[in-house]
Short mmCIF file of C-alpha atoms in Angstrom, two decimals:
data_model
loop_
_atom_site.label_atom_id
_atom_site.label_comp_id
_atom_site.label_asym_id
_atom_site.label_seq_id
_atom_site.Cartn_x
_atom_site.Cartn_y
_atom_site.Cartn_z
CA UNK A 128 42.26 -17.16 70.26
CA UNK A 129 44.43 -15.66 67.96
CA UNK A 130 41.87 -14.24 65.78
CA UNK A 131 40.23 -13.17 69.22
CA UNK A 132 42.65 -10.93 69.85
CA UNK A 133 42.01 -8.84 66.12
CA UNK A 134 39.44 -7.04 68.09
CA UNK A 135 40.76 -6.40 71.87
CA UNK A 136 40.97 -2.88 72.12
CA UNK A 137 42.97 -3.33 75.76
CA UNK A 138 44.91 -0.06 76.44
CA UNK A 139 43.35 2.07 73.90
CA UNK A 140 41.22 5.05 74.52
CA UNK A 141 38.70 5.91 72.77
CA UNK A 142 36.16 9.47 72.68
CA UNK A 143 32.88 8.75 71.43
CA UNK A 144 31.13 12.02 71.06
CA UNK A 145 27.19 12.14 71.72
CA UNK A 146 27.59 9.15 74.13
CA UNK A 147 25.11 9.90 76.91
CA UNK A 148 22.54 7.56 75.04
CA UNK A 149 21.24 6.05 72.11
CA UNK A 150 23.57 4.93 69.07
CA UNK A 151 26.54 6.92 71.05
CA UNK A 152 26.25 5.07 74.44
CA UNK A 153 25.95 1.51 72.61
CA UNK A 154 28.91 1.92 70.77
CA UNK A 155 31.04 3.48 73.54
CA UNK A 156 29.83 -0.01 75.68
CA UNK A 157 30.65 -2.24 72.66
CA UNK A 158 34.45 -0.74 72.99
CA UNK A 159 34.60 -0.73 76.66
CA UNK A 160 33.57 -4.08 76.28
CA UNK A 161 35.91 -5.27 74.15
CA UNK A 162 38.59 -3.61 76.74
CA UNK A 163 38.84 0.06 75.98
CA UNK A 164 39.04 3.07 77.84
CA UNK A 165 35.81 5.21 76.66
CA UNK A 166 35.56 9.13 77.44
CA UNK A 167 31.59 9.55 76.74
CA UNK A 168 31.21 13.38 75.31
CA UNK A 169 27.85 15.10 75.48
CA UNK A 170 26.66 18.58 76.34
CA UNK A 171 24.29 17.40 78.86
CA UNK A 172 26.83 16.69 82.03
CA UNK A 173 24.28 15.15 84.04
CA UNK A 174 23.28 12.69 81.22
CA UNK A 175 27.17 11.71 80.77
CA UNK A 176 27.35 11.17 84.74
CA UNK A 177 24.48 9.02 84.33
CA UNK A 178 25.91 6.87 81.26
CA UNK A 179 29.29 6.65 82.97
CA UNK A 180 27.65 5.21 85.82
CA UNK A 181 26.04 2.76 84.24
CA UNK A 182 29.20 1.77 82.60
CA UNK A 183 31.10 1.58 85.24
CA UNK A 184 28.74 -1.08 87.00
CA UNK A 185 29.76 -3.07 84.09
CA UNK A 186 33.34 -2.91 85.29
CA UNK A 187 34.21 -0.55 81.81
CA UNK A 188 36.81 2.09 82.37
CA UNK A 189 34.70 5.10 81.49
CA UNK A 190 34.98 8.91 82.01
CA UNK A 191 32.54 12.06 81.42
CA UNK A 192 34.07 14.90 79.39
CA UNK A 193 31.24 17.61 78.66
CA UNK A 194 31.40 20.14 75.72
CA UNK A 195 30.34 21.47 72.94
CA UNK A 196 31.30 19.96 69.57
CA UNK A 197 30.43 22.66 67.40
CA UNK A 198 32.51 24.98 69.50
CA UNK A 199 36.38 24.65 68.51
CA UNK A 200 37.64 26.94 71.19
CA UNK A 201 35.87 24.22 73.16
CA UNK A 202 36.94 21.02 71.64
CA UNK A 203 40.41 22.42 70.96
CA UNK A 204 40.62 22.31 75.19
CA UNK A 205 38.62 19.30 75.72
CA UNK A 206 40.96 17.23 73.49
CA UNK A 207 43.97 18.83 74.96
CA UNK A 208 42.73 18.02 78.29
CA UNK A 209 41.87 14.14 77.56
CA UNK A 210 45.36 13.58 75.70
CA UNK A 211 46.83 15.13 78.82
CA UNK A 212 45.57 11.90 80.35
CA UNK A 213 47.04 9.61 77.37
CA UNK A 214 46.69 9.68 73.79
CA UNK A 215 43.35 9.02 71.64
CA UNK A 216 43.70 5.74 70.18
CA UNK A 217 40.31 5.79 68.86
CA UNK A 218 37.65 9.13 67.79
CA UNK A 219 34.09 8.21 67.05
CA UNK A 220 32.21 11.40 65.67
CA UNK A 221 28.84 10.38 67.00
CA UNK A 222 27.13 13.33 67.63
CA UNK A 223 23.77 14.85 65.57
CA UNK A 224 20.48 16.29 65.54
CA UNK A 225 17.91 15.81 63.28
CA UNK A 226 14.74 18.02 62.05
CA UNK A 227 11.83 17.08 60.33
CA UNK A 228 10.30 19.57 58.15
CA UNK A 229 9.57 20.49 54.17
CA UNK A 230 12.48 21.91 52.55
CA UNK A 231 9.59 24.93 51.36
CA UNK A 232 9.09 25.26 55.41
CA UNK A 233 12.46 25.02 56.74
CA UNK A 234 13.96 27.81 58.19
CA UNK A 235 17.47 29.12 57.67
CA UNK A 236 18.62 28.53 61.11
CA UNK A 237 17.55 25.00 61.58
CA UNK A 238 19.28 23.78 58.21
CA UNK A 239 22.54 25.69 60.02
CA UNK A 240 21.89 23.98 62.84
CA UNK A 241 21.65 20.68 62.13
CA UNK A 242 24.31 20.80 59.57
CA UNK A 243 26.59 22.39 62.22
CA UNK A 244 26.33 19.63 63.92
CA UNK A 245 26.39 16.47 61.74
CA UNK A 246 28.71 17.98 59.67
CA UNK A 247 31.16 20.69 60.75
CA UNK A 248 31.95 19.43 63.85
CA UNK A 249 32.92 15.81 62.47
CA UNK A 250 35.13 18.57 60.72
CA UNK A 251 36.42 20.09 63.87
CA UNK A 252 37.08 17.55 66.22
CA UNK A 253 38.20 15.11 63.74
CA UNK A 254 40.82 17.89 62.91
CA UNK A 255 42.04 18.36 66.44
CA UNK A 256 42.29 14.72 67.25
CA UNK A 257 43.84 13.74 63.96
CA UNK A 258 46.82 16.54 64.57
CA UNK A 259 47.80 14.75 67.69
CA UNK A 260 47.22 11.10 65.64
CA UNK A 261 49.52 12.28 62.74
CA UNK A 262 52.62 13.15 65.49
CA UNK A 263 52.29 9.44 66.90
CA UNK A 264 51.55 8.26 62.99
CA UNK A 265 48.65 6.00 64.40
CA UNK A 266 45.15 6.54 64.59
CA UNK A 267 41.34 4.99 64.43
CA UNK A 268 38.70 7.81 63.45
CA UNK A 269 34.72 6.17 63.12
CA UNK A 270 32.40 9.09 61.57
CA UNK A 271 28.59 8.25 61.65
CA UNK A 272 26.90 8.42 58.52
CA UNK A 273 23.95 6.80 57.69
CA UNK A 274 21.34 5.06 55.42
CA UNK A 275 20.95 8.43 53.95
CA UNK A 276 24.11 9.00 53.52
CA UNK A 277 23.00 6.96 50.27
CA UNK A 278 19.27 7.74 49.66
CA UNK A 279 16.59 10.67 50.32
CA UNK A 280 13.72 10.72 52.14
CA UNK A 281 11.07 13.44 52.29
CA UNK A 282 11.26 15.89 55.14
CA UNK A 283 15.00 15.28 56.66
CA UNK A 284 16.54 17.38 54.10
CA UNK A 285 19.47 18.84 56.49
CA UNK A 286 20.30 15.39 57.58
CA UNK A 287 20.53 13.63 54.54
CA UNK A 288 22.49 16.68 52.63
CA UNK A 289 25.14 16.34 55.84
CA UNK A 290 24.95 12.62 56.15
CA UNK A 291 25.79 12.73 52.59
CA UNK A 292 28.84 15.11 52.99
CA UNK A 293 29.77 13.16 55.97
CA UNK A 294 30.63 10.17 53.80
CA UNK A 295 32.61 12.10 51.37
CA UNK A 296 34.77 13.75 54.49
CA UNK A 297 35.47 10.54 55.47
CA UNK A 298 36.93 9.56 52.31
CA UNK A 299 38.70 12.97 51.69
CA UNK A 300 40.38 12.08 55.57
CA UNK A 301 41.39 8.88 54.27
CA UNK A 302 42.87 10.38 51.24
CA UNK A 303 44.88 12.56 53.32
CA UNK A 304 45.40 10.53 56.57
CA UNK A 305 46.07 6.75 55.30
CA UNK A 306 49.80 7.29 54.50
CA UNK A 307 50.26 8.48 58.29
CA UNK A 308 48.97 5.72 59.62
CA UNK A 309 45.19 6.74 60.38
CA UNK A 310 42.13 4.78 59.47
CA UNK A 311 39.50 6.83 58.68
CA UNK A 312 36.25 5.13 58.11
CA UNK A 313 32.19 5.38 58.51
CA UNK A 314 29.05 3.50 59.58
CA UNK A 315 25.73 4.19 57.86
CA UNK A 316 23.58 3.21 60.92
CA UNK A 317 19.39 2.49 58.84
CA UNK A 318 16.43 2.70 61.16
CA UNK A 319 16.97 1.78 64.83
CA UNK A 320 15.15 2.76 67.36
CA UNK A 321 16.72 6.18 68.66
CA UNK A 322 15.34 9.66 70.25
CA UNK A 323 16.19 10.84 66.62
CA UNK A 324 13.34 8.41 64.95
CA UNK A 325 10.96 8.64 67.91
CA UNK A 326 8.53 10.50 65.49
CA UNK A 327 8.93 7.30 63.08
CA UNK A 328 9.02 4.34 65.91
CA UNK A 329 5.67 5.72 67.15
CA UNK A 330 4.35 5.98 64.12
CA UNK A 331 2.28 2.46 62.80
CA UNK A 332 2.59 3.20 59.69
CA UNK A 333 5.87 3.74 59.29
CA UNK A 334 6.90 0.70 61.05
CA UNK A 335 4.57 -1.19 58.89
CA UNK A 336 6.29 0.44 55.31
CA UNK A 337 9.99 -0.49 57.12
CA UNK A 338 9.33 -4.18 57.89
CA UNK A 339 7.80 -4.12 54.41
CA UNK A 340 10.37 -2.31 52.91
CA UNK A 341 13.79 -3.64 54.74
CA UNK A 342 14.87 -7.38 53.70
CA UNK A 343 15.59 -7.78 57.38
CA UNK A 344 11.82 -6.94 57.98
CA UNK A 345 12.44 -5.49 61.75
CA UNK A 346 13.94 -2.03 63.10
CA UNK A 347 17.90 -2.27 64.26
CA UNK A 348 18.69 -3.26 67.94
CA UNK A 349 21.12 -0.45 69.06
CA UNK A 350 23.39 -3.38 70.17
CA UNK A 351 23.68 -4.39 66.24
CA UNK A 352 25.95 -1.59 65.80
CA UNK A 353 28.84 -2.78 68.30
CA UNK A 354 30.15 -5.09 66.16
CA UNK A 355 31.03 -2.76 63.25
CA UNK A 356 32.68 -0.37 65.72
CA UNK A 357 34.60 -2.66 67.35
CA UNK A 358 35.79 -3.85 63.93
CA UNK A 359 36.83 -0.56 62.58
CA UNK A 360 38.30 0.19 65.48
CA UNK A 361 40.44 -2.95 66.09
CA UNK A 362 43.64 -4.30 64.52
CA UNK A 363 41.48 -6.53 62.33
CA UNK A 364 40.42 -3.47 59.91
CA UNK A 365 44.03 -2.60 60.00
CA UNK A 366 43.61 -2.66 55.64
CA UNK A 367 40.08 -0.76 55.58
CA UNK A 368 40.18 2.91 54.57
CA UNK A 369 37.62 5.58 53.22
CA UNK A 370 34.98 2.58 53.98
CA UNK A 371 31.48 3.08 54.90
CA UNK A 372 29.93 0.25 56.53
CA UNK A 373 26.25 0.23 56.45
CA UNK A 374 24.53 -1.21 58.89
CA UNK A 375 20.78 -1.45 57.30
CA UNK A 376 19.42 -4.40 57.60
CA UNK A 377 19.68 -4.55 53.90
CA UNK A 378 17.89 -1.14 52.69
CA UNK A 379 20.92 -0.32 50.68
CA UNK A 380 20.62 -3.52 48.75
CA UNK A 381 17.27 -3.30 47.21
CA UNK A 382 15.13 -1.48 45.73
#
């Protein structure tokens, strides 16, 4: 029991930002499962409603809070707002696009965009979260990377180049954040089944090369990833810094 209670994350609250589904939502019910307050973040406030409802059925404490990550006007008053309520305890910067394209075809504006997303706002509202963090000198911040935050793949260009500079932000936070008690550390999510891989999951093929190619030999179950979260958020990681955890089934592994 005592080892148990490594990983209850009772009266802690943690933001999970692009939470109204996928790899967002799972991990947000992985930590309100293990006893935390969750504040679900999206841009879509009907979506959020919608998670938070079904979260709530589960008996987990869980609250909507819609707004823009990439806009720090915005953020800066959304995380104002929600420490109003209590502090952060725990920041998972969740949210991303994706765009599939030929670097030779891809236009100006969609590179911006995605990396505006994957990338500068783990920037911004890791920055406004970790200045309340470092007053209280305590602190759990889980950035998303991914599989390629390691490797390339034709045709996600944006994603990879921010997935990759993700990883190395996390780090740099660590350097900068571990001596004021904050624990700043990643997980590199590989294929699961998402609205950002629908192109791949529907594709035969594809599925066909990744239970070839992945030791595991399946796609990820979105549930697969609660376990890392609730580790890196939890007392029991309280010695794990700069870390990326990857969560691939193996990909990383082998060649």
């Amino acid at each position: 029991m005592m080892a148990l209670s490594l990983f209850d994350l009772s009266g802690r609250k943690a933001l999970v930002t692009g939470a109204s589904r996928g790899i967002g939502f799972s991990i947000a019910t992985g930590l309100g499962r293990a006893g935390a307050r969750v504040v679900l973040n999206g841009r879509d406030a009907a979506a959020l409603d919608r998670a938070v409802a079904t979260l709530r059925e589960e008996g987990i404490d869980a609250a909507a809070r819609p707004f823009d990550v990439t806009d720090p006007g915005a953020v800066e008053t959304a995380v104002a707002a929600i420490e109003a309520e209590g502090p952060i305890d725990i920041l998972v910067n969740n949210a991303g696009v994706q765009k599939r394209q030929l670097i030779v075809d891809l236009s100006v504006e969609d590179w911006r965009r995605v990396v505006e997303t994957n990338l500068d706002a783990v920037f911004v509202v890791g920055q406004a979260v970790a200045r309340r963090m470092l007053t209280r000198r305590a602190g759990k911040i889980i950035n998303i990377c991914s599989l390629t935050s390691e490797v390339g793949r034709a045709t996600i260009a944006p994603y990879s180049a921010s997935k990759g500079a993700v990883k190395m932000l996390t780090k740099t936070m660590c350097a900068e954040w571990a001596r004021h008690g904050i624990q700043v550390n990643g997980i590199g999510p590989g294929w699961f089944k998402t609205e950002l891989n629908r192109a791949l999951v529907e594709d035969p093929a594809f599925t066909t090369w990744l239970e070839a190619r992945a030791p595991i030999g399946r796609w990820g179950e979105l549930e697969e990833l609660q376990g890392a979260a609730i580790f890196l958020a939890s007392p029991a990681s309280s010695y794990v810094n700069g870390h990326v955890l990857y969560v691939d089934g193996g990909v990383t592994a082998v060649v």
